[in-house]
Amino acid sequence: MAMACNCRSYVQNARNKTNPSDEPAVTSTDYPCGVCSFCAKIASGTHPDVTQVEPENGTIKISQIRDLCDVLMLRPFECRMRVAIVNEVHLMNASSSNALLKTLEEPPEHTLLILTAHQTSDLLPTIVSRCQHIRFNPVPRSALTEILIRQRGVENKEASVISGLAHGSVSKALGLKSSWMNKRRWIMAEMGKLKESSLHVILALSEKLSKNRDDLPDILEIMLSWFRDILIYPHDPEKVINQDMLDSIRDVSERYIPDRIYRSIQAVQTMLNRIQTSKTNVQLSMDYLLLRLKAFQQ
Ligand SMILES: [Zn+2]
C-alpha cells in the first residue's frame, strides 16, 4: 500500500497515459514497480516517509504514539504520501489510544494511517468508527500449500503440514518454514511422553521451551495443533494437520479421553492468550502448563 501510494514509475506510467498537467490517473491494473528507489526503500523498511510502529514488550506505549504524531506533523520528505503503519493496535492501552485518536480525527495532509488488529472488538469504538475497515480473510489451506510448493519449493507433504499450522496466514506459513519443522517433531515427541516424564525432565523441558519469549506463540500453536489432531484422529484421520506423524498421533489418541484433550487445549490456549496480553513470567507459566498437561495424561 505504501509503495502503491508513492512508487515513482507507477506515477510516471499513469502520467504518460493522461495529459501531463492532470493529476495522474490510476487504474486498477497499475501496480507499484517494486524496484524504483522509493519502492526499494519502502520494502527494506528504510524510507523516511514510511513509519512503522510495533508493540514493545506486548504493548504500544503512549510515548510511541506521541513520537509518531510528531513525525506526522512534518510534510513528507520526498514522497507524495507519508504512510504510518501501526501494527497490532489492540495492544494499545487507553492513554495510547486516546493519543492516537486526535490524529485519526484530523489527520495531517498527505498522510495515510494504516492500523492492523486481529479484530475490531478489541479496539475502542472511537478508533473503529474513524477508520475504513478492510478485512483479511484466512487464505484457504489448499492455496497456502500451493504458494509454499510453487514459490518456495517446499516439498508437498511438508507444505501441507505447514499450511495447516498457519491458520490461513501467508506470512505465518512462510515464517514456519524450515527450522520449525524440526522443532515441531521434537515438541510433539516430548508432548507424547509427558505421562512418563519425571518432574526433573519436565522442568528441564520447560526451561528449553521458554528460553525465547518470541518463539512461545509458535511453540504453543504447535502444541494446539497436536492436541487438535489427537481429538480429530478417531473421527477423520485425513483431517489431521500433522500427517507425517500419523502413527504417534494414533497411539496417543488411543489413551486420551476426549474431555482431557479439551482441557489440555484450554490450558494451552489460556497460556497463549496470557503471554500475548500481559507480562507474565513465561518460565513459571510453562512449568505450570506442562505439569497440568502431564496430569491430564494420567
Ligand atoms: Zn516503484
JSON list of C-alpha atoms in Angstrom, two decimals, residues 87-205:
[
{"chain": "A", "resi": 87, "resn": "ASN", "atom": "CA", "xyz": [0.72, -2.90, 13.90]},
{"chain": "A", "resi": 88, "resn": "GLU", "atom": "CA", "xyz": [-1.42, -4.74, 16.44]},
{"chain": "A", "resi": 89, "resn": "VAL", "atom": "CA", "xyz": [-3.30, -1.67, 17.67]},
{"chain": "A", "resi": 90, "resn": "HIS", "atom": "CA", "xyz": [-5.26, -3.89, 20.05]},
{"chain": "A", "resi": 91, "resn": "LEU", "atom": "CA", "xyz": [-2.09, -3.75, 22.18]},
{"chain": "A", "resi": 92, "resn": "MET", "atom": "CA", "xyz": [-2.53, -0.01, 22.79]},
{"chain": "A", "resi": 93, "resn": "ASN", "atom": "CA", "xyz": [-3.65, 0.94, 26.29]},
{"chain": "A", "resi": 94, "resn": "ALA", "atom": "CA", "xyz": [-6.32, 3.58, 26.90]},
{"chain": "A", "resi": 95, "resn": "SER", "atom": "CA", "xyz": [-3.88, 6.52, 27.01]},
{"chain": "A", "resi": 96, "resn": "SER", "atom": "CA", "xyz": [-2.09, 5.45, 23.78]},
{"chain": "A", "resi": 97, "resn": "SER", "atom": "CA", "xyz": [-5.48, 5.04, 22.10]},
{"chain": "A", "resi": 98, "resn": "ASN", "atom": "CA", "xyz": [-6.58, 8.50, 23.15]},
{"chain": "A", "resi": 99, "resn": "ALA", "atom": "CA", "xyz": [-3.30, 10.00, 21.98]},
{"chain": "A", "resi": 100, "resn": "LEU", "atom": "CA", "xyz": [-3.81, 8.43, 18.55]},
{"chain": "A", "resi": 101, "resn": "LEU", "atom": "CA", "xyz": [-7.46, 9.46, 18.41]},
{"chain": "A", "resi": 102, "resn": "LYS", "atom": "CA", "xyz": [-6.66, 13.15, 17.91]},
{"chain": "A", "resi": 103, "resn": "THR", "atom": "CA", "xyz": [-4.53, 12.37, 14.85]},
{"chain": "A", "resi": 104, "resn": "LEU", "atom": "CA", "xyz": [-7.16, 9.98, 13.50]},
{"chain": "A", "resi": 105, "resn": "GLU", "atom": "CA", "xyz": [-9.83, 12.66, 13.83]},
{"chain": "A", "resi": 106, "resn": "GLU", "atom": "CA", "xyz": [-7.82, 15.29, 11.98]},
{"chain": "A", "resi": 107, "resn": "PRO", "atom": "CA", "xyz": [-5.07, 13.55, 10.05]},
{"chain": "A", "resi": 108, "resn": "PRO", "atom": "CA", "xyz": [-2.42, 15.90, 8.62]},
{"chain": "A", "resi": 109, "resn": "GLU", "atom": "CA", "xyz": [-2.45, 16.37, 4.83]},
{"chain": "A", "resi": 110, "resn": "HIS", "atom": "CA", "xyz": [-0.61, 13.82, 2.65]},
{"chain": "A", "resi": 111, "resn": "THR", "atom": "CA", "xyz": [-0.89, 11.23, 5.39]},
{"chain": "A", "resi": 112, "resn": "LEU", "atom": "CA", "xyz": [-2.18, 7.68, 5.34]},
{"chain": "A", "resi": 113, "resn": "LEU", "atom": "CA", "xyz": [-2.57, 5.79, 8.60]},
{"chain": "A", "resi": 114, "resn": "ILE", "atom": "CA", "xyz": [-2.85, 2.01, 8.47]},
{"chain": "A", "resi": 115, "resn": "LEU", "atom": "CA", "xyz": [-3.83, 0.22, 11.67]},
{"chain": "A", "resi": 116, "resn": "THR", "atom": "CA", "xyz": [-3.80, -3.55, 11.94]},
{"chain": "A", "resi": 117, "resn": "ALA", "atom": "CA", "xyz": [-5.62, -5.61, 14.56]},
{"chain": "A", "resi": 118, "resn": "HIS", "atom": "CA", "xyz": [-6.93, -9.14, 14.97]},
{"chain": "A", "resi": 119, "resn": "GLN", "atom": "CA", "xyz": [-10.49, -7.96, 15.44]},
{"chain": "A", "resi": 120, "resn": "THR", "atom": "CA", "xyz": [-12.31, -4.64, 15.84]},
{"chain": "A", "resi": 121, "resn": "SER", "atom": "CA", "xyz": [-13.95, -5.77, 19.08]},
{"chain": "A", "resi": 122, "resn": "ASP", "atom": "CA", "xyz": [-10.54, -5.43, 20.80]},
{"chain": "A", "resi": 123, "resn": "LEU", "atom": "CA", "xyz": [-10.39, -1.69, 19.99]},
{"chain": "A", "resi": 124, "resn": "LEU", "atom": "CA", "xyz": [-12.00, 1.45, 21.39]},
{"chain": "A", "resi": 125, "resn": "PRO", "atom": "CA", "xyz": [-15.22, 2.11, 19.42]},
{"chain": "A", "resi": 126, "resn": "THR", "atom": "CA", "xyz": [-13.99, 5.69, 18.86]},
{"chain": "A", "resi": 127, "resn": "ILE", "atom": "CA", "xyz": [-10.95, 4.31, 17.00]},
{"chain": "A", "resi": 128, "resn": "VAL", "atom": "CA", "xyz": [-13.01, 1.83, 14.98]},
{"chain": "A", "resi": 129, "resn": "SER", "atom": "CA", "xyz": [-15.56, 4.42, 13.89]},
{"chain": "A", "resi": 130, "resn": "ARG", "atom": "CA", "xyz": [-12.82, 6.67, 12.45]},
{"chain": "A", "resi": 131, "resn": "CYS", "atom": "CA", "xyz": [-11.27, 4.01, 10.24]},
{"chain": "A", "resi": 132, "resn": "GLN", "atom": "CA", "xyz": [-12.23, 2.39, 6.98]},
{"chain": "A", "resi": 133, "resn": "HIS", "atom": "CA", "xyz": [-12.25, -1.38, 7.55]},
{"chain": "A", "resi": 134, "resn": "ILE", "atom": "CA", "xyz": [-10.52, -3.83, 5.27]},
{"chain": "A", "resi": 135, "resn": "ARG", "atom": "CA", "xyz": [-10.97, -7.46, 6.26]},
{"chain": "A", "resi": 136, "resn": "PHE", "atom": "CA", "xyz": [-8.26, -10.02, 5.57]},
{"chain": "A", "resi": 137, "resn": "ASN", "atom": "CA", "xyz": [-9.92, -13.40, 5.41]},
{"chain": "A", "resi": 138, "resn": "PRO", "atom": "CA", "xyz": [-7.82, -16.51, 6.05]},
{"chain": "A", "resi": 139, "resn": "VAL", "atom": "CA", "xyz": [-6.27, -17.93, 2.87]},
{"chain": "A", "resi": 140, "resn": "PRO", "atom": "CA", "xyz": [-7.65, -21.45, 2.22]},
{"chain": "A", "resi": 141, "resn": "ARG", "atom": "CA", "xyz": [-5.28, -24.23, 3.21]},
{"chain": "A", "resi": 142, "resn": "SER", "atom": "CA", "xyz": [-5.00, -25.55, -0.35]},
{"chain": "A", "resi": 143, "resn": "ALA", "atom": "CA", "xyz": [-3.96, -22.10, -1.62]},
{"chain": "A", "resi": 144, "resn": "LEU", "atom": "CA", "xyz": [-1.33, -21.78, 1.12]},
{"chain": "A", "resi": 145, "resn": "THR", "atom": "CA", "xyz": [0.05, -25.22, 0.24]},
{"chain": "A", "resi": 146, "resn": "GLU", "atom": "CA", "xyz": [0.22, -24.15, -3.39]},
{"chain": "A", "resi": 147, "resn": "ILE", "atom": "CA", "xyz": [2.15, -20.94, -2.51]},
{"chain": "A", "resi": 148, "resn": "LEU", "atom": "CA", "xyz": [4.69, -22.90, -0.45]},
{"chain": "A", "resi": 149, "resn": "ILE", "atom": "CA", "xyz": [5.24, -25.50, -3.17]},
{"chain": "A", "resi": 150, "resn": "ARG", "atom": "CA", "xyz": [5.37, -23.18, -6.18]},
{"chain": "A", "resi": 151, "resn": "GLN", "atom": "CA", "xyz": [7.04, -20.11, -4.75]},
{"chain": "A", "resi": 152, "resn": "ARG", "atom": "CA", "xyz": [9.26, -21.58, -2.05]},
{"chain": "A", "resi": 153, "resn": "GLY", "atom": "CA", "xyz": [9.94, -25.06, -3.40]},
{"chain": "A", "resi": 154, "resn": "VAL", "atom": "CA", "xyz": [8.73, -26.77, -0.21]},
{"chain": "A", "resi": 155, "resn": "GLU", "atom": "CA", "xyz": [8.13, -30.50, -0.56]},
{"chain": "A", "resi": 156, "resn": "ASN", "atom": "CA", "xyz": [4.39, -31.48, -0.87]},
{"chain": "A", "resi": 157, "resn": "LYS", "atom": "CA", "xyz": [3.89, -33.23, 2.47]},
{"chain": "A", "resi": 158, "resn": "GLU", "atom": "CA", "xyz": [5.78, -30.57, 4.41]},
{"chain": "A", "resi": 159, "resn": "ALA", "atom": "CA", "xyz": [3.83, -27.80, 2.62]},
{"chain": "A", "resi": 160, "resn": "SER", "atom": "CA", "xyz": [0.56, -29.42, 3.63]},
{"chain": "A", "resi": 161, "resn": "VAL", "atom": "CA", "xyz": [1.59, -29.61, 7.31]},
{"chain": "A", "resi": 162, "resn": "ILE", "atom": "CA", "xyz": [2.85, -26.00, 7.39]},
{"chain": "A", "resi": 163, "resn": "SER", "atom": "CA", "xyz": [-0.30, -24.64, 5.75]},
{"chain": "A", "resi": 164, "resn": "GLY", "atom": "CA", "xyz": [-2.37, -26.49, 8.36]},
{"chain": "A", "resi": 165, "resn": "LEU", "atom": "CA", "xyz": [-0.39, -24.87, 11.17]},
{"chain": "A", "resi": 166, "resn": "ALA", "atom": "CA", "xyz": [-0.53, -21.38, 9.64]},
{"chain": "A", "resi": 167, "resn": "HIS", "atom": "CA", "xyz": [-4.31, -20.84, 10.08]},
{"chain": "A", "resi": 168, "resn": "GLY", "atom": "CA", "xyz": [-4.70, -19.12, 6.72]},
{"chain": "A", "resi": 169, "resn": "SER", "atom": "CA", "xyz": [-1.83, -16.63, 7.16]},
{"chain": "A", "resi": 170, "resn": "VAL", "atom": "CA", "xyz": [0.72, -16.43, 4.32]},
{"chain": "A", "resi": 171, "resn": "SER", "atom": "CA", "xyz": [3.32, -14.63, 6.43]},
{"chain": "A", "resi": 172, "resn": "LYS", "atom": "CA", "xyz": [2.97, -17.20, 9.18]},
{"chain": "A", "resi": 173, "resn": "ALA", "atom": "CA", "xyz": [3.30, -20.08, 6.69]},
{"chain": "A", "resi": 174, "resn": "LEU", "atom": "CA", "xyz": [6.50, -18.57, 5.29]},
{"chain": "A", "resi": 175, "resn": "GLY", "atom": "CA", "xyz": [7.81, -17.96, 8.82]},
{"chain": "A", "resi": 176, "resn": "LEU", "atom": "CA", "xyz": [7.13, -21.53, 9.90]},
{"chain": "A", "resi": 177, "resn": "LYS", "atom": "CA", "xyz": [9.15, -22.93, 7.02]},
{"chain": "A", "resi": 178, "resn": "SER", "atom": "CA", "xyz": [12.42, -24.77, 7.62]},
{"chain": "A", "resi": 179, "resn": "SER", "atom": "CA", "xyz": [13.64, -24.79, 11.22]},
{"chain": "A", "resi": 180, "resn": "TRP", "atom": "CA", "xyz": [10.14, -25.10, 12.67]},
{"chain": "A", "resi": 181, "resn": "MET", "atom": "CA", "xyz": [9.56, -28.46, 11.04]},
{"chain": "A", "resi": 182, "resn": "ASN", "atom": "CA", "xyz": [12.32, -30.00, 13.19]},
{"chain": "A", "resi": 183, "resn": "LYS", "atom": "CA", "xyz": [11.24, -28.17, 16.32]},
{"chain": "A", "resi": 184, "resn": "ARG", "atom": "CA", "xyz": [7.68, -29.36, 15.72]},
{"chain": "A", "resi": 185, "resn": "ARG", "atom": "CA", "xyz": [8.71, -33.04, 15.66]},
{"chain": "A", "resi": 186, "resn": "TRP", "atom": "CA", "xyz": [10.73, -32.57, 18.84]},
{"chain": "A", "resi": 187, "resn": "ILE", "atom": "CA", "xyz": [7.94, -30.71, 20.69]},
{"chain": "A", "resi": 188, "resn": "MET", "atom": "CA", "xyz": [5.32, -33.30, 19.70]},
{"chain": "A", "resi": 189, "resn": "ALA", "atom": "CA", "xyz": [7.56, -36.19, 20.74]},
{"chain": "A", "resi": 190, "resn": "GLU", "atom": "CA", "xyz": [8.04, -34.53, 24.15]},
{"chain": "A", "resi": 191, "resn": "MET", "atom": "CA", "xyz": [4.27, -33.96, 24.47]},
{"chain": "A", "resi": 192, "resn": "GLY", "atom": "CA", "xyz": [3.68, -37.64, 23.71]},
{"chain": "A", "resi": 193, "resn": "LYS", "atom": "CA", "xyz": [5.83, -38.82, 26.62]},
{"chain": "A", "resi": 194, "resn": "LEU", "atom": "CA", "xyz": [4.81, -36.28, 29.29]},
{"chain": "A", "resi": 195, "resn": "LYS", "atom": "CA", "xyz": [2.95, -39.04, 31.12]},
{"chain": "A", "resi": 196, "resn": "GLU", "atom": "CA", "xyz": [6.18, -40.96, 31.78]},
{"chain": "A", "resi": 197, "resn": "SER", "atom": "CA", "xyz": [8.38, -37.88, 32.30]},
{"chain": "A", "resi": 198, "resn": "SER", "atom": "CA", "xyz": [9.75, -37.17, 35.77]},
{"chain": "A", "resi": 199, "resn": "LEU", "atom": "CA", "xyz": [9.41, -33.75, 37.40]},
{"chain": "A", "resi": 200, "resn": "HIS", "atom": "CA", "xyz": [13.08, -33.12, 36.71]},
{"chain": "A", "resi": 201, "resn": "VAL", "atom": "CA", "xyz": [12.66, -33.86, 32.97]},
{"chain": "A", "resi": 202, "resn": "ILE", "atom": "CA", "xyz": [9.53, -31.67, 32.74]},
{"chain": "A", "resi": 203, "resn": "LEU", "atom": "CA", "xyz": [11.23, -28.68, 34.38]},
{"chain": "A", "resi": 204, "resn": "ALA", "atom": "CA", "xyz": [14.22, -29.05, 32.06]},
{"chain": "A", "resi": 205, "resn": "LEU", "atom": "CA", "xyz": [11.87, -29.17, 29.06]}
]
